[in-house]
Amino acid sequence: MDLQDQLKKLFPDHQPSEEPETEDNTPHELFVQKEPMICKYEKRKGKPTTIIEGYEGEEEDFKILAKEIKTKLSVGGSFKDGAIIIQGDYRDKIMKILQEKGFKTKRVGG
């Protein structure tokens, strides 16, 4: 007895749909701006942080970018008030990631 037969016994009134479910796997395109994004270093409560500001696109795109940076660097961070806050001093690595995506970056501080 296969799975289809078992499901027919459990749900005799159910009619399976014939059309297969399709997934939308198109990658989301980020808005690449002309103005440079600011990548700066600060110490907050004695701990080093990297802050990325200056994105002019949609907030959802910036959140997607923040998640991608955090996963690539395997670090913690957050998204607050239109800025990505990354734990630690990763300015060089973040600037390299952003430049590979086509963004212009500007290093500020320290």
PDB file of N, CA and C in Angstrom:
ATOM      1  N   MET A   1       0.860  -1.185   0.000  1.00  0.00           N
ATOM      2  CA  MET A   1       0.000   0.000   0.000  1.00  0.00           C
ATOM      3  C   MET A   1       0.900   1.240   0.000  1.00  0.00           C
ATOM      4  N   ASP A   2       0.734   2.068  -1.015  1.00  0.00           N
ATOM      5  CA  ASP A   2       1.561   3.267  -1.089  1.00  0.00           C
ATOM      6  C   ASP A   2       0.867   4.439  -0.402  1.00  0.00           C
ATOM      7  N   LEU A   3       1.523   5.554  -0.418  1.00  0.00           N
ATOM      8  CA  LEU A   3       1.045   6.742   0.291  1.00  0.00           C
ATOM      9  C   LEU A   3      -0.285   7.250  -0.263  1.00  0.00           C
ATOM     10  N   GLN A   4      -0.453   7.187  -1.580  1.00  0.00           N
ATOM     11  CA  GLN A   4      -1.705   7.654  -2.187  1.00  0.00           C
ATOM     12  C   GLN A   4      -2.894   6.836  -1.700  1.00  0.00           C
ATOM     13  N   ASP A   5      -2.714   5.520  -1.603  1.00  0.00           N
ATOM     14  CA  ASP A   5      -3.803   4.658  -1.120  1.00  0.00           C
ATOM     15  C   ASP A   5      -4.131   4.946   0.346  1.00  0.00           C
ATOM     16  N   GLN A   6      -3.119   5.183   1.147  1.00  0.00           N
ATOM     17  CA  GLN A   6      -3.338   5.494   2.557  1.00  0.00           C
ATOM     18  C   GLN A   6      -4.082   6.823   2.706  1.00  0.00           C
ATOM     19  N   LEU A   7      -3.709   7.803   1.888  1.00  0.00           N
ATOM     20  CA  LEU A   7      -4.387   9.098   1.956  1.00  0.00           C
ATOM     21  C   LEU A   7      -5.843   8.986   1.507  1.00  0.00           C
ATOM     22  N   LYS A   8      -6.114   8.125   0.508  1.00  0.00           N
ATOM     23  CA  LYS A   8      -7.500   7.938   0.061  1.00  0.00           C
ATOM     24  C   LYS A   8      -8.351   7.308   1.157  1.00  0.00           C
ATOM     25  N   LYS A   9      -7.748   6.414   1.950  1.00  0.00           N
ATOM     26  CA  LYS A   9      -8.497   5.805   3.052  1.00  0.00           C
ATOM     27  C   LYS A   9      -8.783   6.828   4.152  1.00  0.00           C
ATOM     28  N   LEU A  10      -7.798   7.688   4.432  1.00  0.00           N
ATOM     29  CA  LEU A  10      -7.990   8.686   5.486  1.00  0.00           C
ATOM     30  C   LEU A  10      -8.942   9.797   5.064  1.00  0.00           C
ATOM     31  N   PHE A  11      -8.846  10.214   3.787  1.00  0.00           N
ATOM     32  CA  PHE A  11      -9.653  11.327   3.283  1.00  0.00           C
ATOM     33  C   PHE A  11     -10.383  10.891   2.015  1.00  0.00           C
ATOM     34  N   PRO A  12     -11.499  10.156   2.151  1.00  0.00           N
ATOM     35  CA  PRO A  12     -12.165   9.629   0.959  1.00  0.00           C
ATOM     36  C   PRO A  12     -12.788  10.703   0.067  1.00  0.00           C
ATOM     37  N   ASP A  13     -13.147  11.870   0.624  1.00  0.00           N
ATOM     38  CA  ASP A  13     -13.801  12.908  -0.172  1.00  0.00           C
ATOM     39  C   ASP A  13     -12.822  13.832  -0.885  1.00  0.00           C
ATOM     40  N   HIS A  14     -11.553  13.725  -0.571  1.00  0.00           N
ATOM     41  CA  HIS A  14     -10.556  14.645  -1.128  1.00  0.00           C
ATOM     42  C   HIS A  14     -10.256  14.313  -2.591  1.00  0.00           C
ATOM     43  N   GLN A  15     -10.238  15.357  -3.425  1.00  0.00           N
ATOM     44  CA  GLN A  15      -9.869  15.207  -4.832  1.00  0.00           C
ATOM     45  C   GLN A  15      -8.512  15.869  -5.028  1.00  0.00           C
ATOM     46  N   PRO A  16      -7.455  15.109  -5.360  1.00  0.00           N
ATOM     47  CA  PRO A  16      -6.128  15.721  -5.544  1.00  0.00           C
ATOM     48  C   PRO A  16      -6.101  16.610  -6.778  1.00  0.00           C
ATOM     49  N   SER A  17      -5.391  17.701  -6.662  1.00  0.00           N
ATOM     50  CA  SER A  17      -5.268  18.615  -7.807  1.00  0.00           C
ATOM     51  C   SER A  17      -4.230  18.063  -8.769  1.00  0.00           C
ATOM     52  N   GLU A  18      -4.459  18.268 -10.034  1.00  0.00           N
ATOM     53  CA  GLU A  18      -3.578  17.726 -11.067  1.00  0.00           C
ATOM     54  C   GLU A  18      -2.429  18.666 -11.422  1.00  0.00           C
ATOM     55  N   GLU A  19      -2.588  19.943 -11.132  1.00  0.00           N
ATOM     56  CA  GLU A  19      -1.532  20.897 -11.490  1.00  0.00           C
ATOM     57  C   GLU A  19      -0.421  20.872 -10.442  1.00  0.00           C
ATOM     58  N   PRO A  20       0.833  20.755 -10.878  1.00  0.00           N
ATOM     59  CA  PRO A  20       1.947  20.731  -9.920  1.00  0.00           C
ATOM     60  C   PRO A  20       2.192  22.117  -9.339  1.00  0.00           C
ATOM     61  N   GLU A  21       2.650  22.135  -8.099  1.00  0.00           N
ATOM     62  CA  GLU A  21       2.963  23.402  -7.447  1.00  0.00           C
ATOM     63  C   GLU A  21       4.284  23.926  -7.999  1.00  0.00           C
ATOM     64  N   THR A  22       4.300  25.196  -8.326  1.00  0.00           N
ATOM     65  CA  THR A  22       5.526  25.789  -8.853  1.00  0.00           C
ATOM     66  C   THR A  22       6.077  26.764  -7.827  1.00  0.00           C
ATOM     67  N   GLU A  23       7.386  26.767  -7.704  1.00  0.00           N
ATOM     68  CA  GLU A  23       8.047  27.679  -6.778  1.00  0.00           C
ATOM     69  C   GLU A  23       8.704  28.793  -7.579  1.00  0.00           C
ATOM     70  N   ASP A  24       8.656  29.982  -7.042  1.00  0.00           N
ATOM     71  CA  ASP A  24       9.269  31.129  -7.699  1.00  0.00           C
ATOM     72  C   ASP A  24      10.703  31.249  -7.197  1.00  0.00           C
ATOM     73  N   ASN A  25      11.652  30.761  -8.000  1.00  0.00           N
ATOM     74  CA  ASN A  25      13.055  30.748  -7.597  1.00  0.00           C
ATOM     75  C   ASN A  25      13.864  31.865  -8.242  1.00  0.00           C
ATOM     76  N   THR A  26      13.209  32.913  -8.710  1.00  0.00           N
ATOM     77  CA  THR A  26      13.960  34.010  -9.315  1.00  0.00           C
ATOM     78  C   THR A  26      14.654  34.798  -8.213  1.00  0.00           C
ATOM     79  N   PRO A  27      15.942  35.072  -8.350  1.00  0.00           N
ATOM     80  CA  PRO A  27      16.651  35.818  -7.314  1.00  0.00           C
ATOM     81  C   PRO A  27      16.182  37.270  -7.265  1.00  0.00           C
ATOM     82  N   HIS A  28      16.163  37.808  -6.059  1.00  0.00           N
ATOM     83  CA  HIS A  28      15.726  39.185  -5.848  1.00  0.00           C
ATOM     84  C   HIS A  28      16.859  40.131  -6.224  1.00  0.00           C
ATOM     85  N   GLU A  29      16.548  41.105  -7.078  1.00  0.00           N
ATOM     86  CA  GLU A  29      17.554  42.067  -7.517  1.00  0.00           C
ATOM     87  C   GLU A  29      17.597  43.244  -6.540  1.00  0.00           C
ATOM     88  N   LEU A  30      18.795  43.567  -6.051  1.00  0.00           N
ATOM     89  CA  LEU A  30      18.958  44.702  -5.157  1.00  0.00           C
ATOM     90  C   LEU A  30      19.140  45.973  -5.977  1.00  0.00           C
ATOM     91  N   PHE A  31      18.626  47.071  -5.448  1.00  0.00           N
ATOM     92  CA  PHE A  31      18.793  48.368  -6.085  1.00  0.00           C
ATOM     93  C   PHE A  31      20.225  48.843  -5.839  1.00  0.00           C
ATOM     94  N   VAL A  32      20.974  49.064  -6.927  1.00  0.00           N
ATOM     95  CA  VAL A  32      22.355  49.530  -6.808  1.00  0.00           C
ATOM     96  C   VAL A  32      22.341  51.036  -7.060  1.00  0.00           C
ATOM     97  N   GLN A  33      22.799  51.781  -6.089  1.00  0.00           N
ATOM     98  CA  GLN A  33      22.733  53.244  -6.140  1.00  0.00           C
ATOM     99  C   GLN A  33      24.039  53.844  -6.619  1.00  0.00           C
ATOM    100  N   LYS A  34      23.971  55.122  -6.967  1.00  0.00           N
ATOM    101  CA  LYS A  34      25.171  55.822  -7.434  1.00  0.00           C
ATOM    102  C   LYS A  34      25.986  56.377  -6.277  1.00  0.00           C
ATOM    103  N   GLU A  35      25.319  56.786  -5.213  1.00  0.00           N
ATOM    104  CA  GLU A  35      26.013  57.335  -4.042  1.00  0.00           C
ATOM    105  C   GLU A  35      26.683  56.211  -3.263  1.00  0.00           C
ATOM    106  N   PRO A  36      27.860  56.459  -2.680  1.00  0.00           N
ATOM    107  CA  PRO A  36      28.523  55.392  -1.928  1.00  0.00           C
ATOM    108  C   PRO A  36      27.833  55.109  -0.591  1.00  0.00           C
ATOM    109  N   MET A  37      27.905  53.860  -0.175  1.00  0.00           N
ATOM    110  CA  MET A  37      27.403  53.469   1.140  1.00  0.00           C
ATOM    111  C   MET A  37      28.522  53.713   2.140  1.00  0.00           C
ATOM    112  N   ILE A  38      28.174  54.209   3.325  1.00  0.00           N
ATOM    113  CA  ILE A  38      29.170  54.553   4.333  1.00  0.00           C
ATOM    114  C   ILE A  38      29.383  53.345   5.244  1.00  0.00           C
ATOM    115  N   CYS A  39      30.623  52.963   5.400  1.00  0.00           N
ATOM    116  CA  CYS A  39      30.996  51.837   6.255  1.00  0.00           C
ATOM    117  C   CYS A  39      31.904  52.394   7.345  1.00  0.00           C
ATOM    118  N   LYS A  40      31.368  52.520   8.564  1.00  0.00           N
ATOM    119  CA  LYS A  40      32.166  53.153   9.618  1.00  0.00           C
ATOM    120  C   LYS A  40      32.318  52.253  10.829  1.00  0.00           C
ATOM    121  N   TYR A  41      33.312  52.595  11.625  1.00  0.00           N
ATOM    122  CA  TYR A  41      33.692  51.834  12.815  1.00  0.00           C
ATOM    123  C   TYR A  41      33.376  52.661  14.041  1.00  0.00           C
ATOM    124  N   GLU A  42      32.750  52.036  15.033  1.00  0.00           N
ATOM    125  CA  GLU A  42      32.468  52.692  16.313  1.00  0.00           C
ATOM    126  C   GLU A  42      32.688  51.695  17.435  1.00  0.00           C
ATOM    127  N   LYS A  43      32.894  52.227  18.616  1.00  0.00           N
ATOM    128  CA  LYS A  43      32.908  51.391  19.812  1.00  0.00           C
ATOM    129  C   LYS A  43      31.636  51.716  20.583  1.00  0.00           C
ATOM    130  N   ARG A  44      30.868  50.695  20.852  1.00  0.00           N
ATOM    131  CA  ARG A  44      29.642  50.857  21.633  1.00  0.00           C
ATOM    132  C   ARG A  44      29.747  49.973  22.863  1.00  0.00           C
ATOM    133  N   LYS A  45      29.664  50.618  24.018  1.00  0.00           N
ATOM    134  CA  LYS A  45      29.815  49.929  25.310  1.00  0.00           C
ATOM    135  C   LYS A  45      31.134  49.161  25.361  1.00  0.00           C
ATOM    136  N   GLY A  46      32.176  49.743  24.777  1.00  0.00           N
ATOM    137  CA  GLY A  46      33.504  49.153  24.817  1.00  0.00           C
ATOM    138  C   GLY A  46      33.741  48.053  23.798  1.00  0.00           C
ATOM    139  N   LYS A  47      32.748  47.754  22.981  1.00  0.00           N
ATOM    140  CA  LYS A  47      32.890  46.682  21.998  1.00  0.00           C
ATOM    141  C   LYS A  47      32.906  47.267  20.587  1.00  0.00           C
ATOM    142  N   PRO A  48      33.746  46.717  19.705  1.00  0.00           N
ATOM    143  CA  PRO A  48      33.815  47.247  18.338  1.00  0.00           C
ATOM    144  C   PRO A  48      32.583  46.871  17.521  1.00  0.00           C
ATOM    145  N   THR A  49      32.078  47.822  16.751  1.00  0.00           N
ATOM    146  CA  THR A  49      30.958  47.576  15.852  1.00  0.00           C
ATOM    147  C   THR A  49      31.241  48.229  14.506  1.00  0.00           C
ATOM    148  N   THR A  50      30.711  47.625  13.459  1.00  0.00           N
ATOM    149  CA  THR A  50      30.785  48.189  12.123  1.00  0.00           C
ATOM    150  C   THR A  50      29.379  48.598  11.725  1.00  0.00           C
ATOM    151  N   ILE A  51      29.227  49.821  11.234  1.00  0.00           N
ATOM    152  CA  ILE A  51      27.913  50.343  10.878  1.00  0.00           C
ATOM    153  C   ILE A  51      27.903  50.685   9.391  1.00  0.00           C
ATOM    154  N   ILE A  52      26.881  50.209   8.682  1.00  0.00           N
ATOM    155  CA  ILE A  52      26.732  50.475   7.261  1.00  0.00           C
ATOM    156  C   ILE A  52      25.485  51.329   7.088  1.00  0.00           C
ATOM    157  N   GLU A  53      25.644  52.491   6.458  1.00  0.00           N
ATOM    158  CA  GLU A  53      24.541  53.430   6.264  1.00  0.00           C
ATOM    159  C   GLU A  53      24.547  53.928   4.829  1.00  0.00           C
ATOM    160  N   GLY A  54      23.471  54.609   4.472  1.00  0.00           N
ATOM    161  CA  GLY A  54      23.432  55.311   3.201  1.00  0.00           C
ATOM    162  C   GLY A  54      22.770  54.562   2.063  1.00  0.00           C
ATOM    163  N   TYR A  55      21.960  53.538   2.347  1.00  0.00           N
ATOM    164  CA  TYR A  55      21.273  52.820   1.278  1.00  0.00           C
ATOM    165  C   TYR A  55      20.010  53.581   0.914  1.00  0.00           C
ATOM    166  N   GLU A  56      19.796  53.807  -0.381  1.00  0.00           N
ATOM    167  CA  GLU A  56      18.671  54.615  -0.831  1.00  0.00           C
ATOM    168  C   GLU A  56      17.498  53.788  -1.348  1.00  0.00           C
ATOM    169  N   GLY A  57      17.653  52.469  -1.412  1.00  0.00           N
ATOM    170  CA  GLY A  57      16.585  51.608  -1.933  1.00  0.00           C
ATOM    171  C   GLY A  57      15.546  51.300  -0.873  1.00  0.00           C
ATOM    172  N   GLU A  58      14.783  50.249  -1.123  1.00  0.00           N
ATOM    173  CA  GLU A  58      13.733  49.851  -0.195  1.00  0.00           C
ATOM    174  C   GLU A  58      14.338  49.245   1.074  1.00  0.00           C
ATOM    175  N   GLU A  59      13.600  49.371   2.159  1.00  0.00           N
ATOM    176  CA  GLU A  59      14.076  48.863   3.448  1.00  0.00           C
ATOM    177  C   GLU A  59      14.195  47.335   3.433  1.00  0.00           C
ATOM    178  N   GLU A  60      13.281  46.672   2.725  1.00  0.00           N
ATOM    179  CA  GLU A  60      13.339  45.206   2.643  1.00  0.00           C
ATOM    180  C   GLU A  60      14.619  44.745   1.952  1.00  0.00           C
ATOM    181  N   ASP A  61      15.043  45.469   0.902  1.00  0.00           N
ATOM    182  CA  ASP A  61      16.293  45.124   0.215  1.00  0.00           C
ATOM    183  C   ASP A  61      17.477  45.266   1.156  1.00  0.00           C
ATOM    184  N   PHE A  62      17.461  46.310   1.976  1.00  0.00           N
ATOM    185  CA  PHE A  62      18.556  46.555   2.915  1.00  0.00           C
ATOM    186  C   PHE A  62      18.589  45.452   3.978  1.00  0.00           C
ATOM    187  N   LYS A  63      17.414  44.974   4.394  1.00  0.00           N
ATOM    188  CA  LYS A  63      17.356  43.877   5.361  1.00  0.00           C
ATOM    189  C   LYS A  63      17.907  42.589   4.752  1.00  0.00           C
ATOM    190  N   ILE A  64      17.598  42.346   3.485  1.00  0.00           N
ATOM    191  CA  ILE A  64      18.125  41.162   2.796  1.00  0.00           C
ATOM    192  C   ILE A  64      19.638  41.255   2.716  1.00  0.00           C
ATOM    193  N   LEU A  65      20.148  42.449   2.403  1.00  0.00           N
ATOM    194  CA  LEU A  65      21.589  42.667   2.327  1.00  0.00           C
ATOM    195  C   LEU A  65      22.236  42.454   3.692  1.00  0.00           C
ATOM    196  N   ALA A  66      21.582  42.921   4.758  1.00  0.00           N
ATOM    197  CA  ALA A  66      22.106  42.748   6.114  1.00  0.00           C
ATOM    198  C   ALA A  66      22.203  41.266   6.470  1.00  0.00           C
ATOM    199  N   LYS A  67      21.184  40.515   6.134  1.00  0.00           N
ATOM    200  CA  LYS A  67      21.193  39.083   6.445  1.00  0.00           C
ATOM    201  C   LYS A  67      22.294  38.376   5.664  1.00  0.00           C
ATOM    202  N   GLU A  68      22.475  38.756   4.421  1.00  0.00           N
ATOM    203  CA  GLU A  68      23.512  38.129   3.602  1.00  0.00           C
ATOM    204  C   GLU A  68      24.910  38.417   4.149  1.00  0.00           C
ATOM    205  N   ILE A  69      25.150  39.651   4.567  1.00  0.00           N
ATOM    206  CA  ILE A  69      26.457  40.013   5.132  1.00  0.00           C
ATOM    207  C   ILE A  69      26.706  39.237   6.422  1.00  0.00           C
ATOM    208  N   LYS A  70      25.698  39.164   7.280  1.00  0.00           N
ATOM    209  CA  LYS A  70      25.861  38.464   8.559  1.00  0.00           C
ATOM    210  C   LYS A  70      26.137  36.979   8.346  1.00  0.00           C
ATOM    211  N   THR A  71      25.469  36.356   7.365  1.00  0.00           N
ATOM    212  CA  THR A  71      25.706  34.932   7.145  1.00  0.00           C
ATOM    213  C   THR A  71      27.060  34.683   6.494  1.00  0.00           C
ATOM    214  N   LYS A  72      27.489  35.558   5.576  1.00  0.00           N
ATOM    215  CA  LYS A  72      28.789  35.366   4.937  1.00  0.00           C
ATOM    216  C   LYS A  72      29.935  35.509   5.933  1.00  0.00           C
ATOM    217  N   LEU A  73      29.803  36.442   6.870  1.00  0.00           N
ATOM    218  CA  LEU A  73      30.863  36.675   7.850  1.00  0.00           C
ATOM    219  C   LEU A  73      30.686  35.832   9.108  1.00  0.00           C
ATOM    220  N   SER A  74      29.554  35.182   9.248  1.00  0.00           N
ATOM    221  CA  SER A  74      29.234  34.370  10.441  1.00  0.00           C
ATOM    222  C   SER A  74      29.355  35.194  11.725  1.00  0.00           C
ATOM    223  N   VAL A  75      28.723  36.367  11.709  1.00  0.00           N
ATOM    224  CA  VAL A  75      28.736  37.245  12.877  1.00  0.00           C
ATOM    225  C   VAL A  75      27.307  37.664  13.203  1.00  0.00           C
ATOM    226  N   GLY A  76      27.161  38.228  14.379  1.00  0.00           N
ATOM    227  CA  GLY A  76      25.872  38.745  14.795  1.00  0.00           C
ATOM    228  C   GLY A  76      25.728  40.191  14.393  1.00  0.00           C
ATOM    229  N   GLY A  77      24.524  40.660  14.429  1.00  0.00           N
ATOM    230  CA  GLY A  77      24.272  42.049  14.091  1.00  0.00           C
ATOM    231  C   GLY A  77      22.786  42.318  14.072  1.00  0.00           C
ATOM    232  N   SER A  78      22.428  43.547  13.707  1.00  0.00           N
ATOM    233  CA  SER A  78      21.019  43.914  13.659  1.00  0.00           C
ATOM    234  C   SER A  78      20.799  44.977  12.606  1.00  0.00           C
ATOM    235  N   PHE A  79      19.535  45.269  12.371  1.00  0.00           N
ATOM    236  CA  PHE A  79      19.130  46.309  11.437  1.00  0.00           C
ATOM    237  C   PHE A  79      18.255  47.286  12.201  1.00  0.00           C
ATOM    238  N   LYS A  80      18.734  48.524  12.374  1.00  0.00           N
ATOM    239  CA  LYS A  80      17.982  49.527  13.116  1.00  0.00           C
ATOM    240  C   LYS A  80      18.100  50.882  12.431  1.00  0.00           C
ATOM    241  N   ASP A  81      16.995  51.594  12.339  1.00  0.00           N
ATOM    242  CA  ASP A  81      16.959  52.980  11.870  1.00  0.00           C
ATOM    243  C   ASP A  81      17.710  53.182  10.556  1.00  0.00           C
ATOM    244  N   GLY A  82      17.526  52.281   9.609  1.00  0.00           N
ATOM    245  CA  GLY A  82      18.155  52.438   8.301  1.00  0.00           C
ATOM    246  C   GLY A  82      19.651  52.182   8.294  1.00  0.00           C
ATOM    247  N   ALA A  83      20.167  51.449   9.276  1.00  0.00           N
ATOM    248  CA  ALA A  83      21.596  51.134   9.339  1.00  0.00           C
ATOM    249  C   ALA A  83      21.770  49.673   9.728  1.00  0.00           C
ATOM    250  N   ILE A  84      22.789  49.059   9.150  1.00  0.00           N
ATOM    251  CA  ILE A  84      23.149  47.694   9.526  1.00  0.00           C
ATOM    252  C   ILE A  84      24.248  47.795  10.571  1.00  0.00           C
ATOM    253  N   ILE A  85      24.058  47.136  11.713  1.00  0.00           N
ATOM    254  CA  ILE A  85      25.045  47.152  12.784  1.00  0.00           C
ATOM    255  C   ILE A  85      25.606  45.744  12.907  1.00  0.00           C
ATOM    256  N   ILE A  86      26.909  45.594  12.642  1.00  0.00           N
ATOM    257  CA  ILE A  86      27.583  44.305  12.684  1.00  0.00           C
ATOM    258  C   ILE A  86      28.513  44.280  13.891  1.00  0.00           C
ATOM    259  N   GLN A  87      28.513  43.180  14.634  1.00  0.00           N
ATOM    260  CA  GLN A  87      29.384  43.050  15.797  1.00  0.00           C
ATOM    261  C   GLN A  87      30.810  42.759  15.333  1.00  0.00           C
ATOM    262  N   GLY A  88      31.740  43.635  15.714  1.00  0.00           N
ATOM    263  CA  GLY A  88      33.147  43.446  15.354  1.00  0.00           C
ATOM    264  C   GLY A  88      33.579  44.408  14.258  1.00  0.00           C
ATOM    265  N   ASP A  89      34.891  44.498  14.053  1.00  0.00           N
ATOM    266  CA  ASP A  89      35.447  45.389  13.034  1.00  0.00           C
ATOM    267  C   ASP A  89      35.694  44.585  11.758  1.00  0.00           C
ATOM    268  N   TYR A  90      34.728  44.627  10.842  1.00  0.00           N
ATOM    269  CA  TYR A  90      34.805  43.882   9.590  1.00  0.00           C
ATOM    270  C   TYR A  90      34.689  44.817   8.389  1.00  0.00           C
ATOM    271  N   ARG A  91      35.171  46.059   8.522  1.00  0.00           N
ATOM    272  CA  ARG A  91      35.009  47.031   7.455  1.00  0.00           C
ATOM    273  C   ARG A  91      35.570  46.560   6.123  1.00  0.00           C
ATOM    274  N   ASP A  92      36.789  46.029   6.126  1.00  0.00           N
ATOM    275  CA  ASP A  92      37.427  45.625   4.878  1.00  0.00           C
ATOM    276  C   ASP A  92      36.649  44.497   4.197  1.00  0.00           C
ATOM    277  N   LYS A  93      36.236  43.505   4.959  1.00  0.00           N
ATOM    278  CA  LYS A  93      35.510  42.376   4.392  1.00  0.00           C
ATOM    279  C   LYS A  93      34.131  42.805   3.880  1.00  0.00           C
ATOM    280  N   ILE A  94      33.446  43.660   4.643  1.00  0.00           N
ATOM    281  CA  ILE A  94      32.128  44.135   4.238  1.00  0.00           C
ATOM    282  C   ILE A  94      32.237  44.984   2.975  1.00  0.00           C
ATOM    283  N   MET A  95      33.244  45.838   2.917  1.00  0.00           N
ATOM    284  CA  MET A  95      33.430  46.678   1.733  1.00  0.00           C
ATOM    285  C   MET A  95      33.708  45.811   0.503  1.00  0.00           C
ATOM    286  N   LYS A  96      34.453  44.750   0.668  1.00  0.00           N
ATOM    287  CA  LYS A  96      34.746  43.844  -0.446  1.00  0.00           C
ATOM    288  C   LYS A  96      33.462  43.157  -0.926  1.00  0.00           C
ATOM    289  N   ILE A  97      32.623  42.694   0.018  1.00  0.00           N
ATOM    290  CA  ILE A  97      31.357  42.043  -0.337  1.00  0.00           C
ATOM    291  C   ILE A  97      30.449  43.017  -1.090  1.00  0.00           C
ATOM    292  N   LEU A  98      30.351  44.253  -0.584  1.00  0.00           N
ATOM    293  CA  LEU A  98      29.491  45.239  -1.226  1.00  0.00           C
ATOM    294  C   LEU A  98      30.002  45.616  -2.611  1.00  0.00           C
ATOM    295  N   GLN A  99      31.322  45.736  -2.769  1.00  0.00           N
ATOM    296  CA  GLN A  99      31.883  46.088  -4.071  1.00  0.00           C
ATOM    297  C   GLN A  99      31.681  44.970  -5.087  1.00  0.00           C
ATOM    298  N   GLU A 100      31.698  43.718  -4.645  1.00  0.00           N
ATOM    299  CA  GLU A 100      31.427  42.602  -5.549  1.00  0.00           C
ATOM    300  C   GLU A 100      29.991  42.636  -6.051  1.00  0.00           C
ATOM    301  N   LYS A 101      29.076  43.178  -5.237  1.00  0.00           N
ATOM    302  CA  LYS A 101      27.678  43.299  -5.638  1.00  0.00           C
ATOM    303  C   LYS A 101      27.425  44.530  -6.506  1.00  0.00           C
ATOM    304  N   GLY A 102      28.433  45.387  -6.663  1.00  0.00           N
ATOM    305  CA  GLY A 102      28.280  46.559  -7.516  1.00  0.00           C
ATOM    306  C   GLY A 102      28.058  47.863  -6.774  1.00  0.00           C
ATOM    307  N   PHE A 103      28.107  47.839  -5.453  1.00  0.00           N
ATOM    308  CA  PHE A 103      27.923  49.056  -4.667  1.00  0.00           C
ATOM    309  C   PHE A 103      29.242  49.817  -4.562  1.00  0.00           C
ATOM    310  N   LYS A 104      29.138  51.124  -4.422  1.00  0.00           N
ATOM    311  CA  LYS A 104      30.304  51.944  -4.110  1.00  0.00           C
ATOM    312  C   LYS A 104      30.307  52.093  -2.595  1.00  0.00           C
ATOM    313  N   THR A 105      31.499  52.039  -2.011  1.00  0.00           N
ATOM    314  CA  THR A 105      31.604  52.144  -0.564  1.00  0.00           C
ATOM    315  C   THR A 105      32.595  53.228  -0.174  1.00  0.00           C
ATOM    316  N   LYS A 106      32.405  53.743   1.017  1.00  0.00           N
ATOM    317  CA  LYS A 106      33.291  54.768   1.547  1.00  0.00           C
ATOM    318  C   LYS A 106      33.620  54.402   2.974  1.00  0.00           C
ATOM    319  N   ARG A 107      34.918  54.342   3.282  1.00  0.00           N
ATOM    320  CA  ARG A 107      35.373  53.986   4.621  1.00  0.00           C
ATOM    321  C   ARG A 107      35.458  55.244   5.477  1.00  0.00           C
ATOM    322  N   VAL A 108      34.848  55.200   6.659  1.00  0.00           N
ATOM    323  CA  VAL A 108      34.822  56.345   7.558  1.00  0.00           C
ATOM    324  C   VAL A 108      35.278  55.890   8.939  1.00  0.00           C
ATOM    325  N   GLY A 109      36.111  56.699   9.593  1.00  0.00           N
ATOM    326  CA  GLY A 109      36.524  56.440  10.965  1.00  0.00           C
ATOM    327  C   GLY A 109      37.720  55.526  11.049  1.00  0.00           C
ATOM    328  N   GLY A 110      38.541  55.760  12.069  1.00  0.00           N
ATOM    329  CA  GLY A 110      39.675  54.958  12.445  1.00  0.00           C
ATOM    330  C   GLY A 110      40.564  54.499  11.378  1.00  0.00           C
TER     331      GLY A 110
END
